Tab-separated table of C-alpha atoms and ligand atoms in Angstrom:
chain	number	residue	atom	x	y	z
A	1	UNK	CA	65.797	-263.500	58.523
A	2	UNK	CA	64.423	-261.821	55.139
A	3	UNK	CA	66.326	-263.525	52.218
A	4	UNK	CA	64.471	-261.099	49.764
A	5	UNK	CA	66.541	-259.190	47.270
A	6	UNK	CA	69.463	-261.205	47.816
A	7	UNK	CA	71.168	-262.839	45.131
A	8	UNK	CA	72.682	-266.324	45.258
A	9	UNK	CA	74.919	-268.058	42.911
A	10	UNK	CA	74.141	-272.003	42.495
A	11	UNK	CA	76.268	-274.376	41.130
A	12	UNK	CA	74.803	-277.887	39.408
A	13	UNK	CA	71.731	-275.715	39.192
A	14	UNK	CA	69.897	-277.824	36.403
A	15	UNK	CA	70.818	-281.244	38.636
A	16	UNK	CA	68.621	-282.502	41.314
A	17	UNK	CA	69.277	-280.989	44.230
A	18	UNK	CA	70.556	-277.437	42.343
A	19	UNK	CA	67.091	-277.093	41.062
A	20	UNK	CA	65.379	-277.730	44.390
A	21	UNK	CA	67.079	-275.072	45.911
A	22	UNK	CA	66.661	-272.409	43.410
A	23	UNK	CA	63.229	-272.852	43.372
A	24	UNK	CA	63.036	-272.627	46.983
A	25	UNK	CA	65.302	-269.463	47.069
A	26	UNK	CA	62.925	-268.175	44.698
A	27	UNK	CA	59.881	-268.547	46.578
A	28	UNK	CA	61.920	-266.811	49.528
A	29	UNK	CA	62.621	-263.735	46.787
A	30	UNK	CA	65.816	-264.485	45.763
A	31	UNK	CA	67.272	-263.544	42.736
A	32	UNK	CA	68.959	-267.100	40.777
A	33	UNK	CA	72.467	-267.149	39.164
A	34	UNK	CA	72.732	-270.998	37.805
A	35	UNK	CA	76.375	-271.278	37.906
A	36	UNK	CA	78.099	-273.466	35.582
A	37	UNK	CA	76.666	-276.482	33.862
A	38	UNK	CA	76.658	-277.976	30.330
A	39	UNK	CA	73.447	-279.356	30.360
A	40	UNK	CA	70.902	-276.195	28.356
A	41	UNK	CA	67.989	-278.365	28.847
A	42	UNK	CA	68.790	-278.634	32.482
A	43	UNK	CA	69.396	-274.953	33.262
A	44	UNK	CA	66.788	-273.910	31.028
A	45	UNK	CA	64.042	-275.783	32.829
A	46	UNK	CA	65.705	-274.466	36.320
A	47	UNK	CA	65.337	-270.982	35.329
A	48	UNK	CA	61.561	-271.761	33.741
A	49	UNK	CA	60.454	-273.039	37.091
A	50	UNK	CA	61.937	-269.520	38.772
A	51	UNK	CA	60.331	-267.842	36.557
A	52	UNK	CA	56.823	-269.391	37.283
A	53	UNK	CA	57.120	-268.288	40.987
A	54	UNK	CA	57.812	-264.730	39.509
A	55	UNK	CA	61.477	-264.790	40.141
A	56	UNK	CA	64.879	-263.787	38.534
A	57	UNK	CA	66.929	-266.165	37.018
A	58	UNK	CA	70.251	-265.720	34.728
A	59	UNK	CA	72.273	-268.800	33.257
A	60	UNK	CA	76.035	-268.996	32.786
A	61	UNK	CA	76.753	-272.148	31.486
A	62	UNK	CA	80.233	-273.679	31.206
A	63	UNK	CA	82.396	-276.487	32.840
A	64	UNK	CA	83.521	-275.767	36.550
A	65	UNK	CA	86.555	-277.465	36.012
A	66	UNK	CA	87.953	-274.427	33.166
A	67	UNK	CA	89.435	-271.861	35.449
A	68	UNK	CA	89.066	-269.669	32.401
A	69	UNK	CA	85.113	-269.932	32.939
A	70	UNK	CA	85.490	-269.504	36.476
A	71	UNK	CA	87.624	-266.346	36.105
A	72	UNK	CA	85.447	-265.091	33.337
A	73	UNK	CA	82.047	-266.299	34.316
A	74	UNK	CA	82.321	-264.315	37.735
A	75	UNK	CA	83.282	-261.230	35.891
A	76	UNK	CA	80.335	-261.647	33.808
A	77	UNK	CA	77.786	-262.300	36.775
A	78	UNK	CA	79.065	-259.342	38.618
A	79	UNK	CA	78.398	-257.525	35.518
A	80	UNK	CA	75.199	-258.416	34.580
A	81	UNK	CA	73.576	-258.691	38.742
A	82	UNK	CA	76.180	-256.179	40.708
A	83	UNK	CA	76.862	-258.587	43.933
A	84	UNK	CA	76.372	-261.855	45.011
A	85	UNK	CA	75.300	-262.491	49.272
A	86	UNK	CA	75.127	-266.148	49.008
A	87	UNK	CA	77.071	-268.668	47.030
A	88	UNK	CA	75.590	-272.936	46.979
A	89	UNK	CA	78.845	-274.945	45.810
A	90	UNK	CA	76.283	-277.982	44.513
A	91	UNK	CA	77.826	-279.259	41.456
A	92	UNK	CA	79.462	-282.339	41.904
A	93	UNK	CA	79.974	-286.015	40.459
A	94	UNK	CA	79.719	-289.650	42.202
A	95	UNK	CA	81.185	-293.055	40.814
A	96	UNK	CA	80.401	-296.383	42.360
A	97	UNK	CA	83.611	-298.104	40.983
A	98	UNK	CA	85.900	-300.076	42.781
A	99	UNK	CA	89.721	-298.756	43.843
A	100	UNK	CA	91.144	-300.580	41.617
A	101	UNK	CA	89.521	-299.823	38.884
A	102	UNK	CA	89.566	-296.575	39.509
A	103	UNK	CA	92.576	-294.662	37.718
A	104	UNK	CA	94.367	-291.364	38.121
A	105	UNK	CA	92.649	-289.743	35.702
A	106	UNK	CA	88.727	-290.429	36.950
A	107	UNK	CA	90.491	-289.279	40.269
A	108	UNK	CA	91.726	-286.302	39.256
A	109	UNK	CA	88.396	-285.518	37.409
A	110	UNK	CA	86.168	-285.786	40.491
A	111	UNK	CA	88.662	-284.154	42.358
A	112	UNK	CA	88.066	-281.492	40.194
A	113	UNK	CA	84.530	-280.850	40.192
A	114	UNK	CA	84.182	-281.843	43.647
A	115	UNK	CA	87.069	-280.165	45.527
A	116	UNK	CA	88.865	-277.875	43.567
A	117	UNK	CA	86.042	-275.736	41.419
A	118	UNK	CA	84.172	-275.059	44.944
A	119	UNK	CA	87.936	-273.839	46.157
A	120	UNK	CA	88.532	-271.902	43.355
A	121	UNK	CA	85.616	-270.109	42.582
A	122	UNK	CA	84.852	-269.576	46.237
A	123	UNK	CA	88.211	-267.477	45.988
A	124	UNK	CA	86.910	-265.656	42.863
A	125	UNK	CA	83.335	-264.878	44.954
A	126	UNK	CA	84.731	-264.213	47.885
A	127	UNK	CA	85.353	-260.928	47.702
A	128	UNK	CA	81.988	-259.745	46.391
A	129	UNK	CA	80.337	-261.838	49.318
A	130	UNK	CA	82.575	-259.731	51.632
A	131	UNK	CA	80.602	-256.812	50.216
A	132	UNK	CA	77.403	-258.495	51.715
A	133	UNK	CA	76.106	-257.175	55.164
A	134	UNK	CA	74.441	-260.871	54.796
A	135	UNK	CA	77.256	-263.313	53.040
A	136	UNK	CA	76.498	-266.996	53.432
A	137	UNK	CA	78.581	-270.399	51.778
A	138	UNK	CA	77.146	-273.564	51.473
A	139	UNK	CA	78.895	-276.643	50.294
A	140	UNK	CA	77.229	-279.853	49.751
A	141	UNK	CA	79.103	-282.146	50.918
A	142	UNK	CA	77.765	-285.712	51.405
A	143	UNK	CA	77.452	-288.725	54.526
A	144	UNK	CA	80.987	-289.827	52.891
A	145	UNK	CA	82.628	-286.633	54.209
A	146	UNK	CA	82.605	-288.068	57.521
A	147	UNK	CA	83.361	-292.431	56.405
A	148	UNK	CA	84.763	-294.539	54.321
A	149	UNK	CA	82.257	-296.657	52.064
A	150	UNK	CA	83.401	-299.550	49.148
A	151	UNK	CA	83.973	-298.486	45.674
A	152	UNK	CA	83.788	-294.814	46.054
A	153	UNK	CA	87.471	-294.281	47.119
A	154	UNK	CA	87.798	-291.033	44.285
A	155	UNK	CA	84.451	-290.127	45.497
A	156	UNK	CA	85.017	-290.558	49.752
A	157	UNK	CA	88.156	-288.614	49.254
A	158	UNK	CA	86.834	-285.670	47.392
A	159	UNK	CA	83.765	-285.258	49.674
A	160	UNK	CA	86.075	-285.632	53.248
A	161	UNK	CA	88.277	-282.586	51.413
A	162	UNK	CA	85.700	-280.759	50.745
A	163	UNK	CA	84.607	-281.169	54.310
A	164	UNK	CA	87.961	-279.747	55.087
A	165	UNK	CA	87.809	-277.101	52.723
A	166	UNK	CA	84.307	-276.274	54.266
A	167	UNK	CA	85.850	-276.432	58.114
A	168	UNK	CA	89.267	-273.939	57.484
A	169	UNK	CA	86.974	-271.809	55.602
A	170	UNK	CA	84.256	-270.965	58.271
A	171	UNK	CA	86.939	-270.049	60.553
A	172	UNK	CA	88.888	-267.791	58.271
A	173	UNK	CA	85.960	-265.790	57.127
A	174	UNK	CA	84.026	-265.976	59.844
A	175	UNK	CA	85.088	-262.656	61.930
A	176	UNK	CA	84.396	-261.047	58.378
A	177	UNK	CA	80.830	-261.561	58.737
A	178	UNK	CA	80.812	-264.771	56.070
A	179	UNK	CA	79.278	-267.844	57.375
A	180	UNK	CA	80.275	-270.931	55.860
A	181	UNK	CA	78.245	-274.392	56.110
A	182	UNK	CA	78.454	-277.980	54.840
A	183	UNK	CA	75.078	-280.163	54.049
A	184	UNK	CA	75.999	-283.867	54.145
A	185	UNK	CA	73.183	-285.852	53.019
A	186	UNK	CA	72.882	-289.560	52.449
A	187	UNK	CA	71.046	-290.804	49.175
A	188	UNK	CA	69.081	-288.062	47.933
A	189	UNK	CA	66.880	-289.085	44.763
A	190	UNK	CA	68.192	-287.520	41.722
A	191	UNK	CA	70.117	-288.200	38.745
A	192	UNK	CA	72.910	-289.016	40.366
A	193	UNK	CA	71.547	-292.049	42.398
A	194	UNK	CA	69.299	-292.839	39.020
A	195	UNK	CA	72.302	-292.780	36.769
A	196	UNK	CA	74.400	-294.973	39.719
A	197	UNK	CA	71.803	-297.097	40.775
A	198	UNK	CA	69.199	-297.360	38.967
A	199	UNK	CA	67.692	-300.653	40.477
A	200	UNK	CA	66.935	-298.309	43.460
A	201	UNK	CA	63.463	-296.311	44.120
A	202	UNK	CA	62.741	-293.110	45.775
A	203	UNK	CA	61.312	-295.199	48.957
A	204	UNK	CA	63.769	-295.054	51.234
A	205	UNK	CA	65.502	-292.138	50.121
A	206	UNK	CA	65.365	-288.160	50.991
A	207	UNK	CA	63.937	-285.795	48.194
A	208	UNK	CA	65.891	-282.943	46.778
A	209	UNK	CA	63.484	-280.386	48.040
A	210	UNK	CA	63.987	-281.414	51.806
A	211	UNK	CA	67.833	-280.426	51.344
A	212	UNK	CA	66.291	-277.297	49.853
A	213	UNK	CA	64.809	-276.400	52.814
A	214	UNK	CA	67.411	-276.838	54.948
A	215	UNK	CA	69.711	-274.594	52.759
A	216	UNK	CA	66.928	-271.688	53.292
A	217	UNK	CA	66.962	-272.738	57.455
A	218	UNK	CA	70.670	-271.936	57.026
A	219	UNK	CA	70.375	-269.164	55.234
A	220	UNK	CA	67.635	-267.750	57.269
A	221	UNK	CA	69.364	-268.170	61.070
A	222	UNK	CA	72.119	-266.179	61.066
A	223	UNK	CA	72.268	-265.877	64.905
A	224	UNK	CA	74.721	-266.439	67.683
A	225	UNK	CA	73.999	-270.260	66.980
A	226	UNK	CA	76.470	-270.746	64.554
A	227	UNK	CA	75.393	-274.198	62.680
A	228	UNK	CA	79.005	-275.763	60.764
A	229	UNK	CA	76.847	-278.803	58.892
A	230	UNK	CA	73.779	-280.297	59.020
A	231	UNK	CA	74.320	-284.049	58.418
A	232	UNK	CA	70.999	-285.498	56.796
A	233	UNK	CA	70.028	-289.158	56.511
A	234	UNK	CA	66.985	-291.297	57.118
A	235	UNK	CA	67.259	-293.804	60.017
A	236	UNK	CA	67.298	-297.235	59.053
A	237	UNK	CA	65.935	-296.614	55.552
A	238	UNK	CA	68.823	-295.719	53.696
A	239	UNK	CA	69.609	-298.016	51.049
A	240	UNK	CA	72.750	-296.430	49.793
A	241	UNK	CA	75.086	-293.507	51.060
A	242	UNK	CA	76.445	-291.678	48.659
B	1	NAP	N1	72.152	-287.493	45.241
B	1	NAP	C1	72.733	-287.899	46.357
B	1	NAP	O1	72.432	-288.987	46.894
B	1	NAP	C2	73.750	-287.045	47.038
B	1	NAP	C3	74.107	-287.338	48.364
B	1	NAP	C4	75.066	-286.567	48.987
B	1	NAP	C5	75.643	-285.506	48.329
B	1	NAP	N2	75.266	-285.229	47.040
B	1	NAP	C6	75.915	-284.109	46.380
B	1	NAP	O2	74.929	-283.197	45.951
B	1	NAP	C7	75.417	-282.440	44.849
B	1	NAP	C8	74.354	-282.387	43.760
B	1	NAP	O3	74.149	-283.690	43.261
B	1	NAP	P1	72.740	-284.215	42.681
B	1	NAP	O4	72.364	-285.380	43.486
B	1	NAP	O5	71.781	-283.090	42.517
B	1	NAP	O6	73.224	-284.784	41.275
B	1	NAP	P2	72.873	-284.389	39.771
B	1	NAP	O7	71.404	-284.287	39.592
B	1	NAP	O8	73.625	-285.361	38.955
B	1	NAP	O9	73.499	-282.932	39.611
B	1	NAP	C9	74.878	-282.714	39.507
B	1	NAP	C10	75.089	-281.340	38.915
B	1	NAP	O10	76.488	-281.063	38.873
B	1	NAP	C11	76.785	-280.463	37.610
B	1	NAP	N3	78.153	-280.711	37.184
B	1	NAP	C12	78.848	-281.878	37.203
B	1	NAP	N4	80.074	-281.701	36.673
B	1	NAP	C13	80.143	-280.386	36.297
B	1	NAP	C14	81.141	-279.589	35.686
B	1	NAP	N5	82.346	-280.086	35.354
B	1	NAP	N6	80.875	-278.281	35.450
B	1	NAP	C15	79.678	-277.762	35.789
B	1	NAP	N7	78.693	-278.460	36.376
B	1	NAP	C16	78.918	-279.758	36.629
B	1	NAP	C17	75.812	-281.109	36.633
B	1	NAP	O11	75.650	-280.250	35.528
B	1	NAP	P3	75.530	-280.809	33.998
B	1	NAP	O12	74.586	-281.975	34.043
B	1	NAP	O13	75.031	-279.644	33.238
B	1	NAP	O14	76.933	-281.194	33.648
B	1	NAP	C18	74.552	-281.234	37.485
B	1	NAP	O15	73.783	-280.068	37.364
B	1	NAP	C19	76.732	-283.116	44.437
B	1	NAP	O16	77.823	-282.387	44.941
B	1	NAP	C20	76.654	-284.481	45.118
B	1	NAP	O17	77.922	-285.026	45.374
B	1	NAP	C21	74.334	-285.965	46.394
């Protein structure tokens, strides 16, 4: 299926994986909307790489976890683009910290991010996607949506909601012509791994533009085969599941 002319809203767009898949959205012809983000550097050298290809790319920066941005920033991308067909809920955070040193309030933060801004501004998009002849959902999820692994309790948790968040949706909306996926990777080499473990190197681990490509096979079969998540991890390799 043709993703030209589309439009697709990415979250964590300057981050690792984000920036993979805009660029490989672009080179299918779609048009970028880097969703959220504090990091101008980051987004900026997203949207330079889009543009390079030849593609559109428009930043709204701001925190996920404001609702006011959320509520606000959607206005303003309606606004400025007209629709949205396919929204990427990317952005996310990781800490390799064990339960008990983990308090309520580094809880409640990746909650946040993780779980509750892909909720929330899923129900703000929601109804422009169900505009779409062609709407599409992806949340990244993770390998620790599906088990438990030490010192990432806050993490686990968030990432097995999300799942759920991910599983409720796709049945809801699916009659209404949305499809809804998860991607669960295992370590995928960006800043989060760096930042988390940095004695770790890319051997070993998948690259951000493999999970790229997956989101455009996702995008791209819209058939009777309806996929629900592609779980991604390299066979006796991995070093590290996050
Ligand atoms: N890397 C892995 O091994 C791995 C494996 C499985 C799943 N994942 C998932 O993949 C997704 C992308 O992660 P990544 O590996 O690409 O990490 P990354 O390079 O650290 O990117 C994370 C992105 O999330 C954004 N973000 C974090 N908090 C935010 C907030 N409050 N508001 C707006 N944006 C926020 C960051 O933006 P700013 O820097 O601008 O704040 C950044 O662009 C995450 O959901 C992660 O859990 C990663």
């Amino acid at each position: 299926m043709c993703l030209k002319n589309r439009t697709a809203m990415i979250t964590g767009g300057g981050g690792g994986i984000g920036s993979a898949i805009a660029e490989s959205l672009a080179k299918e012809g779609v048009k970028i909307i880097l969703f959220g983000g504090n990091n101008a550097e980051k987004l900026n050298a997203t949207k330079e790489k889009v543009e390079k290809l030849g593609g559109k790319c428009f930043i709204f920066a701001g925190n996920l976890t404001d609702d006011n941005f959320i509520e606000s920033g959607v206005e303003s991308v309606i606004k400025s683009v007209g629709g949205v067909d396919i929204l990427i809920n990317n952005a996310g955070m990781a800490i390799n910290q064990s339960f008990d040193k983990t308090p309520a309030e580094t809880f409640d933060k990746i909650m946040n991010i993780n779980v509750r801004a892909p909720y929330l501004l899923t129900q703000k998009v929601l109804p422009y996607l169900l505009k779409s002849d062609r709407a599409s959902i992806i949340n990244i999820a993770s390998v620790v949506s599906h088990a438990g692994y030490p010192n990432q309790s806050a993490y686990v948790a968030s990432k097995h909601a999300l799942l759920g968040f991910t599983k409720s949706l796709a049945a809801e909306v699916y009659e209404k012509g949305v499809r809804v996926h998860a991607i669960s990777p295992g370590g995928v080499y960006t800043d989060m791994v760096k930042v988390s473990r940095p004695d770790l190197t890319p051997d070993g681990m998948i690259m951000p533009e493999e999970i790229a490509d997956i989101v455009c096979f996702l995008l791209k079969n819209r058939g009777n085969a309806v996929i629900d998540e592609i779980i991604v991890h390299r066979l006796n390799k991995q070093p590290f599941l996050v």
